[in-house]
Tab-separated table of N, CA, C and O in Angstrom:
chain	number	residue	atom	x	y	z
A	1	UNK	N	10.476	74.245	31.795
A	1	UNK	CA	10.444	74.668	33.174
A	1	UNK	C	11.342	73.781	34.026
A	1	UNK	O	12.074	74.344	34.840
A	2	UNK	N	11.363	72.537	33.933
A	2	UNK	CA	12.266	71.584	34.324
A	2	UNK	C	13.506	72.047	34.494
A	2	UNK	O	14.003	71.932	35.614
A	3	UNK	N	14.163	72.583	33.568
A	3	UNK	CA	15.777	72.464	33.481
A	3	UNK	C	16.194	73.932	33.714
A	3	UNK	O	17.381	74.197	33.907
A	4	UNK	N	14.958	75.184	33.698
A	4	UNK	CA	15.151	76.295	34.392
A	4	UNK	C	15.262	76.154	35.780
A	4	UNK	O	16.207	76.638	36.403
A	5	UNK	N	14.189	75.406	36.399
A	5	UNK	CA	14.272	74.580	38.054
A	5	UNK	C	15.646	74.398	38.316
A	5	UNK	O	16.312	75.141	39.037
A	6	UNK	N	16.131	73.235	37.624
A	6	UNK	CA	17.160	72.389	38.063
A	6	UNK	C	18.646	73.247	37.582
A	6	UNK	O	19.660	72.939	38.208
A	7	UNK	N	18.714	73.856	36.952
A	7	UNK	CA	19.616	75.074	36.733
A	7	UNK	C	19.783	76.372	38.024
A	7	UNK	O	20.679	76.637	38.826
A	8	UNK	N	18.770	76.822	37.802
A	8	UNK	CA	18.461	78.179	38.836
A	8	UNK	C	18.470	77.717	40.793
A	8	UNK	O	18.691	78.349	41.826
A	9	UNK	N	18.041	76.071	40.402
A	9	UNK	CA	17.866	75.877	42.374
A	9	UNK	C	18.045	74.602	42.739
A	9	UNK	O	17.702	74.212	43.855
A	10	UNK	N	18.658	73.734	41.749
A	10	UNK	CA	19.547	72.393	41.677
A	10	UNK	C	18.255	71.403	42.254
A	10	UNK	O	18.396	70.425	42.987
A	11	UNK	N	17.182	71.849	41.804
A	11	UNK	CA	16.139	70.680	41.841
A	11	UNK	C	15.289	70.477	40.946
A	11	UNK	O	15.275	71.364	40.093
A	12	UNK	N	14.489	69.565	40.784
A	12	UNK	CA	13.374	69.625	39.778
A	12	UNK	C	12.222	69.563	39.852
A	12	UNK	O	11.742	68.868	40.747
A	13	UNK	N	11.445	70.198	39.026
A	13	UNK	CA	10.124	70.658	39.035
A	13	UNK	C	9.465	70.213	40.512
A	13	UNK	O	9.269	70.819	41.566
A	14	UNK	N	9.174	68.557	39.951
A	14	UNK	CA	8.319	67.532	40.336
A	14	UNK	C	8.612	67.887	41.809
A	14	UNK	O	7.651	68.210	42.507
A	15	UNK	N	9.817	67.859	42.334
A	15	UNK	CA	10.053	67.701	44.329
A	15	UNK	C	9.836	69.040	44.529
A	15	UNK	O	9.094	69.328	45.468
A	16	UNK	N	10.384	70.077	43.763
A	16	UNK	CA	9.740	71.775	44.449
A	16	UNK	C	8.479	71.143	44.715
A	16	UNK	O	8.235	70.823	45.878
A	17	UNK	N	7.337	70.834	43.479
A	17	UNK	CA	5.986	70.553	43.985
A	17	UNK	C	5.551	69.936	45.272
A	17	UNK	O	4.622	70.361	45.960
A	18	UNK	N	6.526	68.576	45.630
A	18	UNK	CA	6.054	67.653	46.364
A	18	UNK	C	6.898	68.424	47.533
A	18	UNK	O	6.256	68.161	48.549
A	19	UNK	N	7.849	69.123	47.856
A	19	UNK	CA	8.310	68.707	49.435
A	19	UNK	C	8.472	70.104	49.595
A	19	UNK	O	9.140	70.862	48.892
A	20	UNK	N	7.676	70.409	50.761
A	20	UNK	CA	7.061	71.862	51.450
A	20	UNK	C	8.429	72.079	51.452
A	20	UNK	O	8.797	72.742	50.482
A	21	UNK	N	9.469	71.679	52.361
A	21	UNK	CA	10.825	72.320	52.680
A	21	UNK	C	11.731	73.066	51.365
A	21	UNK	O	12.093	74.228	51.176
A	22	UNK	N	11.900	71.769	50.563
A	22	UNK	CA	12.268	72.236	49.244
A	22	UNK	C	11.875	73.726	48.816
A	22	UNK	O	12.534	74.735	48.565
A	23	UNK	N	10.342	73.381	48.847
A	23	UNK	CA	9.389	74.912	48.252
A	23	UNK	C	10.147	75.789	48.574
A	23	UNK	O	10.905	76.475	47.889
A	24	UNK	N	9.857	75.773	50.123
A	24	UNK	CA	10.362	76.892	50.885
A	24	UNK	C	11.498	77.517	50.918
A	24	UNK	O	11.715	78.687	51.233
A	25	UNK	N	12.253	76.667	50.568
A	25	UNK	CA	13.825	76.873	50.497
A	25	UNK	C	13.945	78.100	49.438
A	25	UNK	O	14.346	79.256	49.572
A	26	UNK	N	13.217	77.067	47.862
A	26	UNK	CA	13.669	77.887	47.056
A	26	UNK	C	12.775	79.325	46.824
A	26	UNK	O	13.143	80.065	45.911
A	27	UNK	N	11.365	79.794	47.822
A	27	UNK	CA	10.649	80.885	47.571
A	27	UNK	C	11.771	81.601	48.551
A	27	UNK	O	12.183	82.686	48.142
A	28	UNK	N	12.185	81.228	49.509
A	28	UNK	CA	12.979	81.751	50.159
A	28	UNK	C	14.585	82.719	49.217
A	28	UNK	O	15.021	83.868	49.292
A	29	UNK	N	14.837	81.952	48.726
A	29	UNK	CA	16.250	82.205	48.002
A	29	UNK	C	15.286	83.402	46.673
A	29	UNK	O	15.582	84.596	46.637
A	30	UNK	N	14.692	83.081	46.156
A	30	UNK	CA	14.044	84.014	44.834
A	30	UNK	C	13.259	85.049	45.616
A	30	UNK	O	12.964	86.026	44.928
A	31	UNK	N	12.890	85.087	46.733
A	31	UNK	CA	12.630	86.487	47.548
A	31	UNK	C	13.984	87.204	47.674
A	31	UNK	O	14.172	88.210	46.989
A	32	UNK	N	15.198	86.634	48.728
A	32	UNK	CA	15.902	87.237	48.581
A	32	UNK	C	16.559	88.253	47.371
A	32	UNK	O	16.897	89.423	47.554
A	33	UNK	N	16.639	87.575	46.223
A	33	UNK	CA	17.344	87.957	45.060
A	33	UNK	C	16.522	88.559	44.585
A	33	UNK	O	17.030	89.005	43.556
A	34	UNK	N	14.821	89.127	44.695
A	34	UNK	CA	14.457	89.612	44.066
A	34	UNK	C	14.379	91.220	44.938
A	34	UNK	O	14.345	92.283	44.318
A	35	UNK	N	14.364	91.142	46.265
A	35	UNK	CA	14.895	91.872	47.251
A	35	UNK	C	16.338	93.331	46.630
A	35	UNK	O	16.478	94.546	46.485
A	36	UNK	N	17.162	91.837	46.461
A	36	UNK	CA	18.577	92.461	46.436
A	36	UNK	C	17.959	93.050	45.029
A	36	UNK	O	17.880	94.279	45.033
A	37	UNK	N	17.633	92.585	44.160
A	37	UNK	CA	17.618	93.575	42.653
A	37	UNK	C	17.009	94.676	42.667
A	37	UNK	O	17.467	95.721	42.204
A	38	UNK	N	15.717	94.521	43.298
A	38	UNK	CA	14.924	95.930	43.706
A	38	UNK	C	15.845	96.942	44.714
A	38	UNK	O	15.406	98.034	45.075
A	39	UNK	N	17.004	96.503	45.067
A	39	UNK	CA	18.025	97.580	46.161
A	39	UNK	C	19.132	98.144	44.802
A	39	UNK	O	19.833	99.152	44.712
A	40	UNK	N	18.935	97.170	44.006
A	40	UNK	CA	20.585	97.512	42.787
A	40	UNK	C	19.334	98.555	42.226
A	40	UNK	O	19.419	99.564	42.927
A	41	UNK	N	18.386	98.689	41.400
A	41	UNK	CA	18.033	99.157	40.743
A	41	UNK	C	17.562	100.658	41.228
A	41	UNK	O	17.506	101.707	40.586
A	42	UNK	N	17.202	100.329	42.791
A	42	UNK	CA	17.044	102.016	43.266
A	42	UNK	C	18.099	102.817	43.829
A	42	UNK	O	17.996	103.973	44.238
A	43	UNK	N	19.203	102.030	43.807
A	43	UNK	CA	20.344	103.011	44.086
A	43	UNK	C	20.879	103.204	42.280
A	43	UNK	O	21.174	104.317	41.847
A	44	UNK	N	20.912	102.374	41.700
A	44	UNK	CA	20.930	103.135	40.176
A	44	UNK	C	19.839	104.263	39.928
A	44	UNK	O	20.147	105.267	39.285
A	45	UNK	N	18.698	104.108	40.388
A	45	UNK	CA	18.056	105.242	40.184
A	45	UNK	C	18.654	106.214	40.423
A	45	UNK	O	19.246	106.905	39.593
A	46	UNK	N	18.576	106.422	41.708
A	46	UNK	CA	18.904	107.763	42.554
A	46	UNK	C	20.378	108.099	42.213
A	46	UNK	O	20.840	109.075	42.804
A	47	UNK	N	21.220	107.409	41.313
A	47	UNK	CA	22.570	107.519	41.407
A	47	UNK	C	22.477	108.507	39.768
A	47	UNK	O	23.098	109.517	39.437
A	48	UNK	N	21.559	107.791	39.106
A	48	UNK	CA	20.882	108.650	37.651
A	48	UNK	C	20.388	109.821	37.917
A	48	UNK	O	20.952	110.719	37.293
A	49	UNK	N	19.534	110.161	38.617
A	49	UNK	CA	18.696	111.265	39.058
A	49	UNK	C	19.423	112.310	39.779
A	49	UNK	O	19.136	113.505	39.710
A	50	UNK	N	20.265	111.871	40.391
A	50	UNK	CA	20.491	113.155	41.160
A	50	UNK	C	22.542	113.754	40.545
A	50	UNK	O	23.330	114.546	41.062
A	51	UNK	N	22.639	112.925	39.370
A	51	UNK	CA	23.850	113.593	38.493
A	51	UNK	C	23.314	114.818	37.242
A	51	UNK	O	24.045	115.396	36.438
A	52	UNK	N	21.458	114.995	37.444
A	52	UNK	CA	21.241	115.888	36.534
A	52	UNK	C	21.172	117.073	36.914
A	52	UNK	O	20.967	117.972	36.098
C-alpha cells in the first residue's frame, strides 16, 4: 500500500494518515478521477448503444 500511495499521490501511507490537508488533498484528486472515468465510460456507453 505504501508505494501504491507514494506512486499514485507522491506521499506515503503514514502522512495521508496523519495530516487532514494531505488526506484531503488526495480524496480530493481520486474523487475527481473517479468522476472523470464515470463521464469516459458513459459516453462510451451511449456511443455503443446508439450505433445499433
Amino acid at each position: 500500500m505504501e508505494k501504491a500511495m507514494q506512486s499514485a499521490h507522491g506521499v506515503g501511507y503514514e502522512i495521508y494518515m496523519r495530516k487532514h490537508d494531505v488526506r484531503m488533498e488526495v480524496e480530493f484528486k481520486r474523487e475527481k478521477e473517479y468522476k472523470k472515468g464515470r463521464l469516459l465510460v458513459a459516453d462510451l456507453d451511449s456511443k455503443l448503444h446508439s450505433n445499433i
